[in-house]
Structures are given as C-alpha cells and as structure tokens.
Tab-separated table of C-alpha atoms and ligand atoms in Angstrom:
chain	number	residue	atom	x	y	z
C	1	UNK	CA	6.239	24.157	-22.474
C	2	UNK	CA	3.978	23.942	-19.428
C	3	UNK	CA	4.279	20.683	-17.458
C	4	UNK	CA	2.106	19.363	-14.603
C	5	UNK	CA	4.534	18.616	-11.774
C	6	UNK	CA	3.668	16.696	-8.587
C	7	UNK	CA	4.186	19.112	-5.718
C	8	UNK	CA	2.582	17.195	-2.828
C	9	UNK	CA	0.923	13.894	-1.943
C	10	UNK	CA	-1.324	12.641	0.839
C	11	UNK	CA	-3.437	9.745	2.070
C	12	UNK	CA	-6.314	8.939	4.402
C	13	UNK	CA	-7.644	5.603	5.607
C	14	UNK	CA	-10.657	4.727	7.771
C	15	UNK	CA	-9.980	3.759	11.374
C	16	UNK	CA	-11.267	0.214	11.127
C	17	UNK	CA	-9.171	-2.631	9.700
C	18	UNK	CA	-11.017	-5.737	8.446
C	19	UNK	CA	-8.771	-8.800	8.278
C	20	UNK	CA	-9.223	-11.951	6.223
C	21	UNK	CA	-9.714	-13.850	9.486
C	22	UNK	CA	-12.743	-11.671	10.309
C	23	UNK	CA	-14.153	-12.274	6.820
C	24	UNK	CA	-14.011	-16.026	7.522
C	25	UNK	CA	-16.764	-15.490	10.092
C	26	UNK	CA	-18.900	-13.487	7.639
C	27	UNK	CA	-18.839	-15.586	4.426
C	28	UNK	CA	-17.594	-19.030	3.349
C	29	UNK	CA	-13.976	-18.096	2.635
C	30	UNK	CA	-10.477	-18.510	4.043
C	31	UNK	CA	-7.398	-16.384	4.584
C	32	UNK	CA	-5.479	-18.902	2.459
C	33	UNK	CA	-7.901	-18.579	-0.519
C	34	UNK	CA	-7.889	-14.771	-0.405
C	35	UNK	CA	-4.100	-14.447	-0.078
C	36	UNK	CA	-3.369	-17.041	-2.750
C	37	UNK	CA	-5.831	-15.642	-5.313
C	38	UNK	CA	-5.420	-11.923	-4.620
C	39	UNK	CA	-2.522	-11.126	-2.244
C	40	UNK	CA	-4.953	-9.215	0.020
C	41	UNK	CA	-4.442	-9.651	3.797
C	42	UNK	CA	-6.552	-6.796	5.165
C	43	UNK	CA	-8.550	-3.749	4.049
C	44	UNK	CA	-9.905	-0.599	5.768
C	45	UNK	CA	-13.664	-0.105	6.121
C	46	UNK	CA	-15.346	3.275	6.650
C	47	UNK	CA	-17.286	3.610	9.894
C	48	UNK	CA	-19.941	6.028	11.042
C	49	UNK	CA	-19.140	9.572	9.942
C	50	UNK	CA	-16.464	8.420	7.510
C	51	UNK	CA	-17.458	9.045	3.886
C	52	UNK	CA	-15.805	9.463	0.517
C	53	UNK	CA	-15.764	13.242	1.044
C	54	UNK	CA	-14.359	13.067	4.587
C	55	UNK	CA	-11.575	10.687	3.493
C	56	UNK	CA	-10.912	12.795	0.386
C	57	UNK	CA	-10.730	15.942	2.490
C	58	UNK	CA	-8.209	14.355	4.876
C	59	UNK	CA	-6.021	13.143	1.977
C	60	UNK	CA	-6.235	16.615	0.372
C	61	UNK	CA	-5.164	18.344	3.604
C	62	UNK	CA	-2.217	15.924	3.901
C	63	UNK	CA	-1.173	16.656	0.292
C	64	UNK	CA	-1.501	20.429	0.779
C	65	UNK	CA	0.653	20.215	3.949
C	66	UNK	CA	3.373	18.283	2.101
C	67	UNK	CA	3.296	20.865	-0.694
C	68	UNK	CA	3.501	23.754	1.781
C	69	UNK	CA	0.275	25.149	0.306
C	70	UNK	CA	-3.264	25.902	1.452
C	71	UNK	CA	-6.608	25.650	-0.316
C	72	UNK	CA	-6.179	29.346	-1.228
C	73	UNK	CA	-3.399	28.285	-3.642
C	74	UNK	CA	-5.597	25.765	-5.526
C	75	UNK	CA	-7.774	26.691	-8.500
C	76	UNK	CA	-9.292	23.310	-9.405
C	77	UNK	CA	-10.265	20.134	-7.523
C	78	UNK	CA	-10.884	16.920	-9.453
C	79	UNK	CA	-12.160	13.893	-7.535
C	80	UNK	CA	-12.111	10.429	-9.057
C	81	UNK	CA	-14.797	8.328	-7.401
C	82	UNK	CA	-17.548	5.805	-8.124
C	83	UNK	CA	-18.895	6.027	-4.575
C	84	UNK	CA	-19.868	9.714	-4.172
C	85	UNK	CA	-21.444	10.949	-0.932
C	86	UNK	CA	-24.542	11.918	-2.940
C	87	UNK	CA	-25.741	11.446	-6.514
C	88	UNK	CA	-25.180	15.198	-6.702
C	89	UNK	CA	-23.602	17.625	-5.987
C	90	UNK	CA	-20.181	16.291	-6.923
C	91	UNK	CA	-17.973	15.027	-4.090
C	92	UNK	CA	-15.319	17.463	-5.380
C	93	UNK	CA	-17.613	20.402	-4.558
C	94	UNK	CA	-18.303	18.895	-1.124
C	95	UNK	CA	-14.536	18.636	-0.495
C	96	UNK	CA	-14.023	22.180	-1.837
C	97	UNK	CA	-16.456	23.438	0.806
C	98	UNK	CA	-14.911	21.296	3.561
C	99	UNK	CA	-11.534	22.872	2.732
C	100	UNK	CA	-13.095	26.332	3.109
C	101	UNK	CA	-12.405	27.037	-0.568
C	102	UNK	CA	-14.975	29.271	-2.252
C	103	UNK	CA	-13.081	30.236	-5.405
C	104	UNK	CA	-12.102	28.228	-8.480
C	105	UNK	CA	-14.065	25.153	-9.497
C	106	UNK	CA	-14.423	21.455	-8.727
C	107	UNK	CA	-15.877	18.380	-10.404
C	108	UNK	CA	-15.848	14.569	-10.270
C	109	UNK	CA	-14.698	12.072	-12.884
C	110	UNK	CA	-16.090	8.560	-12.938
C	111	UNK	CA	-14.001	5.830	-14.523
C	112	UNK	CA	-14.148	3.265	-11.691
C	113	UNK	CA	-10.699	1.784	-10.968
C	114	UNK	CA	-9.088	3.828	-13.761
C	115	UNK	CA	-10.505	6.992	-12.188
C	116	UNK	CA	-7.220	8.378	-10.885
C	117	UNK	CA	-5.489	7.940	-14.254
C	118	UNK	CA	-8.451	9.710	-15.908
C	119	UNK	CA	-8.347	12.487	-13.283
C	120	UNK	CA	-4.591	13.084	-13.699
C	121	UNK	CA	-5.066	13.184	-17.478
C	122	UNK	CA	-7.882	15.728	-17.097
C	123	UNK	CA	-5.869	17.870	-14.659
C	124	UNK	CA	-2.862	17.797	-17.002
C	125	UNK	CA	-5.041	18.962	-19.924
C	126	UNK	CA	-6.450	21.853	-17.841
C	127	UNK	CA	-2.955	22.866	-16.697
C	128	UNK	CA	-1.374	22.674	-20.169
C	129	UNK	CA	-4.408	24.471	-21.619
C	130	UNK	CA	-3.857	27.341	-19.198
C	131	UNK	CA	-7.198	26.841	-17.399
C	132	UNK	CA	-5.644	26.011	-14.018
C	133	UNK	CA	-2.291	26.478	-12.286
C	134	UNK	CA	-2.594	24.201	-9.273
C	135	UNK	CA	-4.940	21.221	-9.190
C	136	UNK	CA	-5.819	18.947	-6.293
C	137	UNK	CA	-6.326	15.502	-7.819
C	138	UNK	CA	-8.043	13.144	-5.392
C	139	UNK	CA	-9.007	9.478	-5.630
C	140	UNK	CA	-11.491	8.629	-2.866
C	141	UNK	CA	-13.801	5.647	-2.381
C	142	UNK	CA	-16.053	3.842	0.066
C	143	UNK	CA	-16.660	0.648	-1.916
C	144	UNK	CA	-17.717	-1.098	1.329
C	145	UNK	CA	-21.036	0.735	0.934
C	146	UNK	CA	-21.835	-0.813	-2.478
C	147	UNK	CA	-20.665	-4.354	-1.708
C	148	UNK	CA	-23.020	-7.286	-1.286
C	149	UNK	CA	-21.613	-8.578	2.008
C	150	UNK	CA	-23.192	-12.013	1.375
C	151	UNK	CA	-21.298	-12.465	-1.935
C	152	UNK	CA	-17.909	-14.027	-1.188
C	153	UNK	CA	-16.758	-13.583	-4.781
C	154	UNK	CA	-16.670	-9.775	-4.415
C	155	UNK	CA	-16.834	-8.700	-0.748
C	156	UNK	CA	-13.345	-9.997	0.078
C	157	UNK	CA	-11.687	-7.907	-2.631
C	158	UNK	CA	-12.433	-4.247	-1.903
C	159	UNK	CA	-11.637	-1.609	0.718
C	160	UNK	CA	-12.063	2.110	1.463
C	161	UNK	CA	-9.581	5.000	1.444
C	162	UNK	CA	-8.342	8.110	-0.316
C	163	UNK	CA	-5.166	9.520	-1.836
C	164	UNK	CA	-4.400	12.927	-3.295
C	165	UNK	CA	-1.704	14.808	-5.181
C	166	UNK	CA	-1.188	18.480	-5.967
C	167	UNK	CA	-0.246	19.072	-9.616
C	168	UNK	CA	1.364	22.426	-10.358
C	169	UNK	CA	2.070	24.209	-13.668
C	170	UNK	CA	5.832	24.552	-14.125
C	171	UNK	CA	7.901	25.576	-17.129
C	172	UNK	CA	9.619	22.667	-18.931
C	173	UNK	CA	11.739	22.366	-22.062
C	174	UNK	CA	9.311	20.059	-23.826
C	175	UNK	CA	11.623	17.043	-23.627
C	176	UNK	CA	11.305	13.856	-21.574
C	177	UNK	CA	14.014	15.262	-19.287
C	178	UNK	CA	11.315	17.596	-17.874
C	179	UNK	CA	9.752	16.928	-14.498
C	180	UNK	CA	5.994	16.327	-14.522
C	181	UNK	CA	3.468	14.420	-16.612
C	182	UNK	CA	5.127	13.286	-19.863
C	183	UNK	CA	2.290	11.351	-21.503
C	184	UNK	CA	-1.212	10.121	-20.685
C	185	UNK	CA	-3.056	7.360	-22.534
C	186	UNK	CA	-6.756	6.587	-21.977
C	187	UNK	CA	-9.044	3.894	-23.386
C	188	UNK	CA	-12.570	2.597	-22.796
C	189	UNK	CA	-14.890	0.024	-24.325
C	190	UNK	CA	-18.483	-0.160	-23.098
C	191	UNK	CA	-19.002	-3.579	-24.707
C	192	UNK	CA	-17.595	-5.036	-21.470
C	193	UNK	CA	-20.164	-3.337	-19.247
C	194	UNK	CA	-21.749	-6.530	-17.877
C	195	UNK	CA	-18.450	-7.931	-16.585
C	196	UNK	CA	-18.120	-5.355	-13.816
C	197	UNK	CA	-20.960	-3.017	-12.895
C	198	UNK	CA	-23.284	-1.831	-10.137
C	199	UNK	CA	-26.839	-3.171	-10.437
C	200	UNK	CA	-28.552	0.076	-9.491
C	201	UNK	CA	-28.569	3.799	-10.158
C	202	UNK	CA	-30.734	6.936	-10.064
C	203	UNK	CA	-32.102	6.528	-13.591
C	204	UNK	CA	-32.715	2.768	-13.602
C	205	UNK	CA	-33.700	1.369	-10.221
C	206	UNK	CA	-33.719	4.549	-8.169
C	207	UNK	CA	-31.420	2.741	-5.724
C	208	UNK	CA	-27.661	2.726	-5.154
C	209	UNK	CA	-27.240	-0.968	-6.036
C	210	UNK	CA	-24.450	-3.461	-5.427
C	211	UNK	CA	-21.216	-4.248	-7.222
C	212	UNK	CA	-21.412	-7.289	-9.526
C	213	UNK	CA	-18.385	-8.830	-11.190
C	214	UNK	CA	-17.415	-11.771	-13.361
C	215	UNK	CA	-13.954	-11.983	-11.778
C	216	UNK	CA	-12.528	-14.518	-14.201
C	217	UNK	CA	-13.622	-12.434	-17.225
C	218	UNK	CA	-12.059	-9.264	-15.764
C	219	UNK	CA	-8.863	-11.157	-15.026
C	220	UNK	CA	-8.738	-12.495	-18.608
C	221	UNK	CA	-8.720	-8.990	-20.128
C	222	UNK	CA	-6.693	-7.113	-17.499
C	223	UNK	CA	-3.062	-7.951	-18.336
C	224	UNK	CA	-3.518	-7.520	-22.104
C	225	UNK	CA	-5.291	-4.157	-21.796
C	226	UNK	CA	-2.752	-2.824	-19.279
C	227	UNK	CA	0.293	-3.823	-21.312
C	228	UNK	CA	-1.254	-2.448	-24.510
C	229	UNK	CA	-1.782	1.020	-23.061
C	230	UNK	CA	1.645	1.069	-21.384
C	231	UNK	CA	3.279	0.246	-24.734
C	232	UNK	CA	1.443	3.307	-26.157
C	233	UNK	CA	2.963	5.388	-23.340
C	234	UNK	CA	6.409	4.009	-24.206
C	235	UNK	CA	5.850	4.813	-27.908
C	236	UNK	CA	4.824	8.394	-27.046
C	237	UNK	CA	7.955	9.069	-24.974
C	238	UNK	CA	10.633	6.785	-26.422
C	239	UNK	CA	11.046	5.155	-23.011
C	240	UNK	CA	11.330	1.392	-22.544
C	241	UNK	CA	10.732	-0.858	-19.533
C	242	UNK	CA	14.377	-0.321	-18.527
C	243	UNK	CA	13.809	3.423	-18.056
C	244	UNK	CA	11.057	2.905	-15.476
C	245	UNK	CA	12.183	3.545	-11.892
C	246	UNK	CA	8.789	2.742	-10.325
C	247	UNK	CA	5.656	1.062	-11.597
C	248	UNK	CA	2.689	2.125	-9.456
C	249	UNK	CA	-0.205	-0.011	-10.700
C	250	UNK	CA	-3.849	0.005	-9.709
C	251	UNK	CA	-3.995	-2.383	-6.773
C	252	UNK	CA	-6.728	-4.873	-7.720
C	253	UNK	CA	-4.964	-8.178	-7.408
C	254	UNK	CA	-1.331	-9.231	-6.872
C	255	UNK	CA	-1.582	-11.760	-9.700
C	256	UNK	CA	-2.682	-9.079	-12.198
C	257	UNK	CA	0.107	-6.762	-10.952
C	258	UNK	CA	2.765	-9.489	-11.254
C	259	UNK	CA	1.451	-10.673	-14.640
C	260	UNK	CA	1.489	-7.147	-16.091
C	261	UNK	CA	4.983	-6.358	-14.739
C	262	UNK	CA	6.329	-9.628	-16.131
C	263	UNK	CA	4.773	-9.072	-19.573
C	264	UNK	CA	6.195	-5.528	-19.646
C	265	UNK	CA	9.646	-6.690	-18.498
C	266	UNK	CA	9.623	-4.547	-15.328
C	267	UNK	CA	11.308	-6.335	-12.375
C	268	UNK	CA	9.096	-6.835	-9.298
C	269	UNK	CA	11.576	-4.850	-7.123
C	270	UNK	CA	10.455	-1.775	-9.063
C	271	UNK	CA	6.733	-2.381	-8.493
C	272	UNK	CA	4.925	-0.630	-5.621
C	273	UNK	CA	2.464	-3.038	-3.980
C	274	UNK	CA	-0.034	-2.062	-1.274
C	275	UNK	CA	-2.907	-4.394	-2.197
C	276	UNK	CA	-1.957	-6.622	0.767
C	277	UNK	CA	-2.744	-3.757	3.184
C	278	UNK	CA	-5.556	-1.856	1.430
C	279	UNK	CA	-7.348	-4.371	-0.823
C	280	UNK	CA	-8.790	-2.870	-4.010
C	281	UNK	CA	-9.717	0.742	-3.217
C	282	UNK	CA	-10.638	1.495	-6.859
C	283	UNK	CA	-9.802	5.124	-7.782
C	284	UNK	CA	-7.961	5.597	-4.465
C	285	UNK	CA	-5.518	2.745	-4.962
C	286	UNK	CA	-2.913	4.461	-7.172
C	287	UNK	CA	-2.588	7.671	-5.098
C	288	UNK	CA	-2.468	5.562	-1.895
C	289	UNK	CA	0.375	3.452	-3.342
C	290	UNK	CA	2.126	6.466	-4.886
C	291	UNK	CA	2.121	8.403	-1.601
C	292	UNK	CA	3.253	5.321	0.348
C	293	UNK	CA	6.344	4.921	-1.874
C	294	UNK	CA	7.073	8.665	-1.952
C	295	UNK	CA	6.768	8.932	1.835
C	296	UNK	CA	9.092	5.996	2.558
C	297	UNK	CA	11.717	7.454	0.222
C	298	UNK	CA	11.510	4.913	-2.608
C	299	UNK	CA	10.277	7.454	-5.183
C	300	UNK	CA	12.757	10.339	-5.443
C	301	UNK	CA	12.857	13.576	-7.418
C	302	UNK	CA	13.756	12.861	-11.035
C	303	UNK	CA	12.482	9.245	-11.001
C	304	UNK	CA	10.391	7.992	-13.926
C	305	UNK	CA	7.073	6.721	-12.546
C	306	UNK	CA	4.539	4.696	-14.514
C	307	UNK	CA	0.904	4.607	-13.362
C	308	UNK	CA	-1.575	2.178	-14.925
C	309	UNK	CA	-5.097	0.961	-14.231
C	310	UNK	CA	-7.958	-1.033	-15.647
C	311	UNK	CA	-11.507	-1.149	-14.328
C	312	UNK	CA	-15.267	-1.209	-14.853
C	313	UNK	CA	-16.550	-0.107	-18.249
C	314	UNK	CA	-14.062	-1.354	-19.191
C	315	UNK	CA	-11.827	1.686	-18.804
C	316	UNK	CA	-8.044	1.568	-18.783
C	317	UNK	CA	-5.102	3.917	-19.063
C	318	UNK	CA	-1.527	4.844	-18.208
C	319	UNK	CA	0.386	7.941	-17.115
C	320	UNK	CA	4.164	8.372	-17.394
C	321	UNK	CA	5.658	11.141	-15.297
C	322	UNK	CA	8.972	12.330	-13.938
C	323	UNK	CA	8.720	12.878	-10.149
P	1	LIG	N1	-13.440	-17.688	-0.886
P	1	LIG	C1	-13.386	-18.986	-1.216
P	1	LIG	N2	-13.748	-19.452	-2.417
P	1	LIG	C2	-14.166	-18.572	-3.319
P	1	LIG	C3	-14.246	-17.192	-3.047
P	1	LIG	C4	-13.878	-16.767	-1.769
P	1	LIG	N3	-13.910	-15.473	-1.405
P	1	LIG	N4	-14.702	-16.560	-4.144
P	1	LIG	C5	-14.895	-17.506	-5.077
P	1	LIG	N5	-14.573	-18.717	-4.592
P	1	LIG	C6	-14.624	-20.008	-5.254
P	1	LIG	C7	-15.532	-19.984	-6.453
P	1	LIG	O1	-16.868	-20.209	-6.066
P	1	LIG	C8	-14.992	-21.141	-7.264
P	1	LIG	O2	-15.466	-22.340	-6.724
P	1	LIG	P1	-15.890	-23.578	-7.699
P	1	LIG	O3	-14.613	-23.937	-8.402
P	1	LIG	O4	-16.364	-24.589	-6.736
P	1	LIG	O5	-16.917	-22.991	-8.604
P	1	LIG	C9	-13.483	-21.082	-6.990
P	1	LIG	O6	-13.348	-20.297	-5.784
P	1	LIG	C10	-12.689	-20.437	-8.099
P	1	LIG	O7	-13.362	-19.246	-8.503
P	1	LIG	P2	-12.805	-18.349	-9.668
P	1	LIG	O8	-13.701	-17.179	-9.820
P	1	LIG	O9	-12.507	-19.178	-10.857
P	1	LIG	O10	-11.435	-17.910	-9.007
P	1	LIG	P3	-10.261	-17.105	-9.662
P	1	LIG	O11	-9.019	-17.873	-9.588
P	1	LIG	O12	-10.654	-16.513	-10.981
P	1	LIG	O13	-10.117	-15.923	-8.605
P	1	LIG	C11	-10.727	-13.608	-8.475
P	1	LIG	C12	-11.211	-15.051	-8.401
P	1	LIG	C13	-9.757	-13.390	-7.335
P	1	LIG	C14	-11.909	-12.680	-8.334
P	1	LIG	C15	-10.013	-13.394	-9.817
P	1	LIG	O14	-10.808	-13.838	-10.893
P	1	LIG	C16	-9.664	-11.983	-10.043
P	1	LIG	O15	-8.809	-11.437	-9.371
P	1	LIG	N6	-10.288	-11.346	-11.030
P	1	LIG	C17	-10.044	-9.974	-11.308
P	1	LIG	C18	-10.921	-9.215	-10.404
P	1	LIG	C19	-10.425	-7.852	-10.252
P	1	LIG	O16	-9.265	-7.615	-10.083
P	1	LIG	N7	-11.346	-6.954	-10.326
P	1	LIG	C20	-11.098	-5.649	-10.141
P	1	LIG	C21	-10.437	-5.079	-11.364
P	1	LIG	S1	-11.281	-3.747	-11.903
P	1	LIG	C22	-11.539	-2.899	-10.557
P	1	LIG	O17	-10.577	-2.763	-9.829
P	1	LIG	C23	-12.900	-2.446	-10.255
C-alpha cells in the first residue's frame, strides 16, 4: 500500500516581532489580559515585501533542503491559505514560479485555520491515488493584512508566518506500523459562518474585508469539535490517547489546546505549543509547530503524531501519522 511519508519540513517567519507590550500602545489591552486569556506573548508581522507567497516560498525552500530535494523532484504544490497574495492566480502557482518550477501542478485550499489538515488530506489522496509522488504541502498566511487594528477583540490574537512539509509516496504494508499518514478526518458545517468570517470578498463587496469573530462562540464549540474528530481518528486506526507521542494542535489559544488535550487524556508534556511565540497563524500554525518540534529533536522517526485544527466555516479535522 502506498503511504504519504514526511520527508522534510521547513518554516519562515517575518522579520518583525510585535509584542503584547507594543499592542498596549495601539489598543486598550494589556499583556496580562492577552497572556491569561490566550497564552500569546508575541507574534510576527509581515513588513514591506513580505507576503504569503514570499513566506511560503521560504518555508518550501527550507523543507526541500531538509529533504535533500529540489523543486525538480516535486510534482504537486498545495498551499493552504486564507490570505492569498491575489484573488487569483492561486498562491501555490505563484510559489511554483518563485521556485523555478514549470512542470507539475499547483493549487490552493481554503479552510481557514483547518487549512493545513485539509491540505495534508488532499495531498495524501493524490499520492495514494497515484496522481503525485512528491507533494509540497505549505501553510502560509499574512492575517495581519485582514485584521481590524482598532478591534482589540481580534487584533491581539493573530500573526503571520509559513510552514511546509514534503510528503513522499513510499511503499507500506497497510498496517498502522507503517510510516506516513495513517488516517485523515475532515468535517465542516457552514451553519456557523457568522461566528468567524471576513466581511468582504470579490463577489460581495469587491473589497478584501476584515476578520470578524465572536470569540466566545468559537471557544464554546472548539474543544467538542476537536475531540470528536480525534476520536474518529482513533476509531479508524485502533490507537488510543496513550499511543500518541506528540499532539501538534492548531495554535489558536492555549486554553483551547489545554482543554482539548485534557478531554482527550493526552498529557501536556506531549503537546507541542508555539502559540506563545507565533500567535494564531491560521493555516501556518500546525506546520510551524510541527517543524519546531522536529527540528529540536522532540519528534523522532517512528513517533505517532496527531494533528488537529478547527477554524472558520466552521471547518475542523485531524490527521494521524507516523513520523
Ligand atoms: N484586551 C482587554 N480586554 C479585552 C480584549 C483585549 N484584547 N478583548 C476583549 N476584551 C474584553 C471584552 O470586551 C470583555 O469585556 P466586558 O466583560 O467588559 O464586556 C472581556 O474582555 C471578556 O471578553 P470575552 O470575549 O468574554 O473574553 P474571553 O474569555 O471569551 O476571551 C477570547 C476572548 C480570547 C477571544 C476567547 O473567547 C477565545 O480564545 N476564543 C476563541 C477564539 C479563537 O481561538 N479563534 C480562533 C479559532 S479559529 C481560527 O483559528 C481562525
């Protein structure tokens, strides 16, 4: 059986760090409020010349280097983003060109904060279906450009960045002892649209718009949706919480991360947390956290890694893989 195995990983962050202390001079907030409610201490903000495509390109180059590959070895690029450089063409095609890659194909997926989980699921389906052998899966965002910087309830939460992995087709035995993606579980429910959305778009206002969120409502649904989809991943593989070596959650809020881990019975020592450093980088948050823990040696070959996310739509999902 063909499995999608992680062969490389990479990250990119903008140069500029924005601390909670700096935010205190921009809106009526405090470091204490932000840390207590979210766990966020700082985030990175894209400056002039830094875009979703430039950050995505840098993360892709890092991942290719780690894999010992070049763009010539890739046949598909999938970019998860809600903050594309342009309405079209896709940011994935932009990154393809920046990498000097003129073969294969590239497209974006849009599932807000669940984007990376959706993109990995899509890449895995293409690989197992024989349509691609090596896929660059990138999560890249510049949420700073769709924030209302006068709205303290949202502008303190988000940041910019990108992460990438290379998924490669490798032969497995078809058991959960295989390396690679073992199960993917996706869900969405558009009834929750108004709780987290952007109030503009090409076909409605003809503008880009700003992010709007009912934070308390999102919070209320998050833990339940995340645990539900993770239980489906456990059911599909026969794994339990005890089998998980590393939980790499979407980094929206430390309280949601802790609440989900507790409900699932996964000890906090096994949870990768980067929300304090990056804020919520939407589709980029999981690959940023994943690469951080792989680079510092926490995630090792053979480890069982659980990815999960929930975001605008609502969309939510989980991926279980063996590193
Ligand atoms: N600084 C200071 N005070 C603030 C701030 C701020 N930045 N923002 C809101 N407040 C105030 C509110 O006005 C309110 O004041 P009031 O009581 O006088 O009305 C008070 O703080 C409490 O506000 P709540 O919204 O009830 O605060 P809550 O404890 O729910 O925390 C938060 C807010 C952090 C947004 C929380 O609801 C949350 O984390 N929600 C989930 C959001 C999230 O994770 N979204 C992303 C997931 S999906 C995705 O990643 C796209």
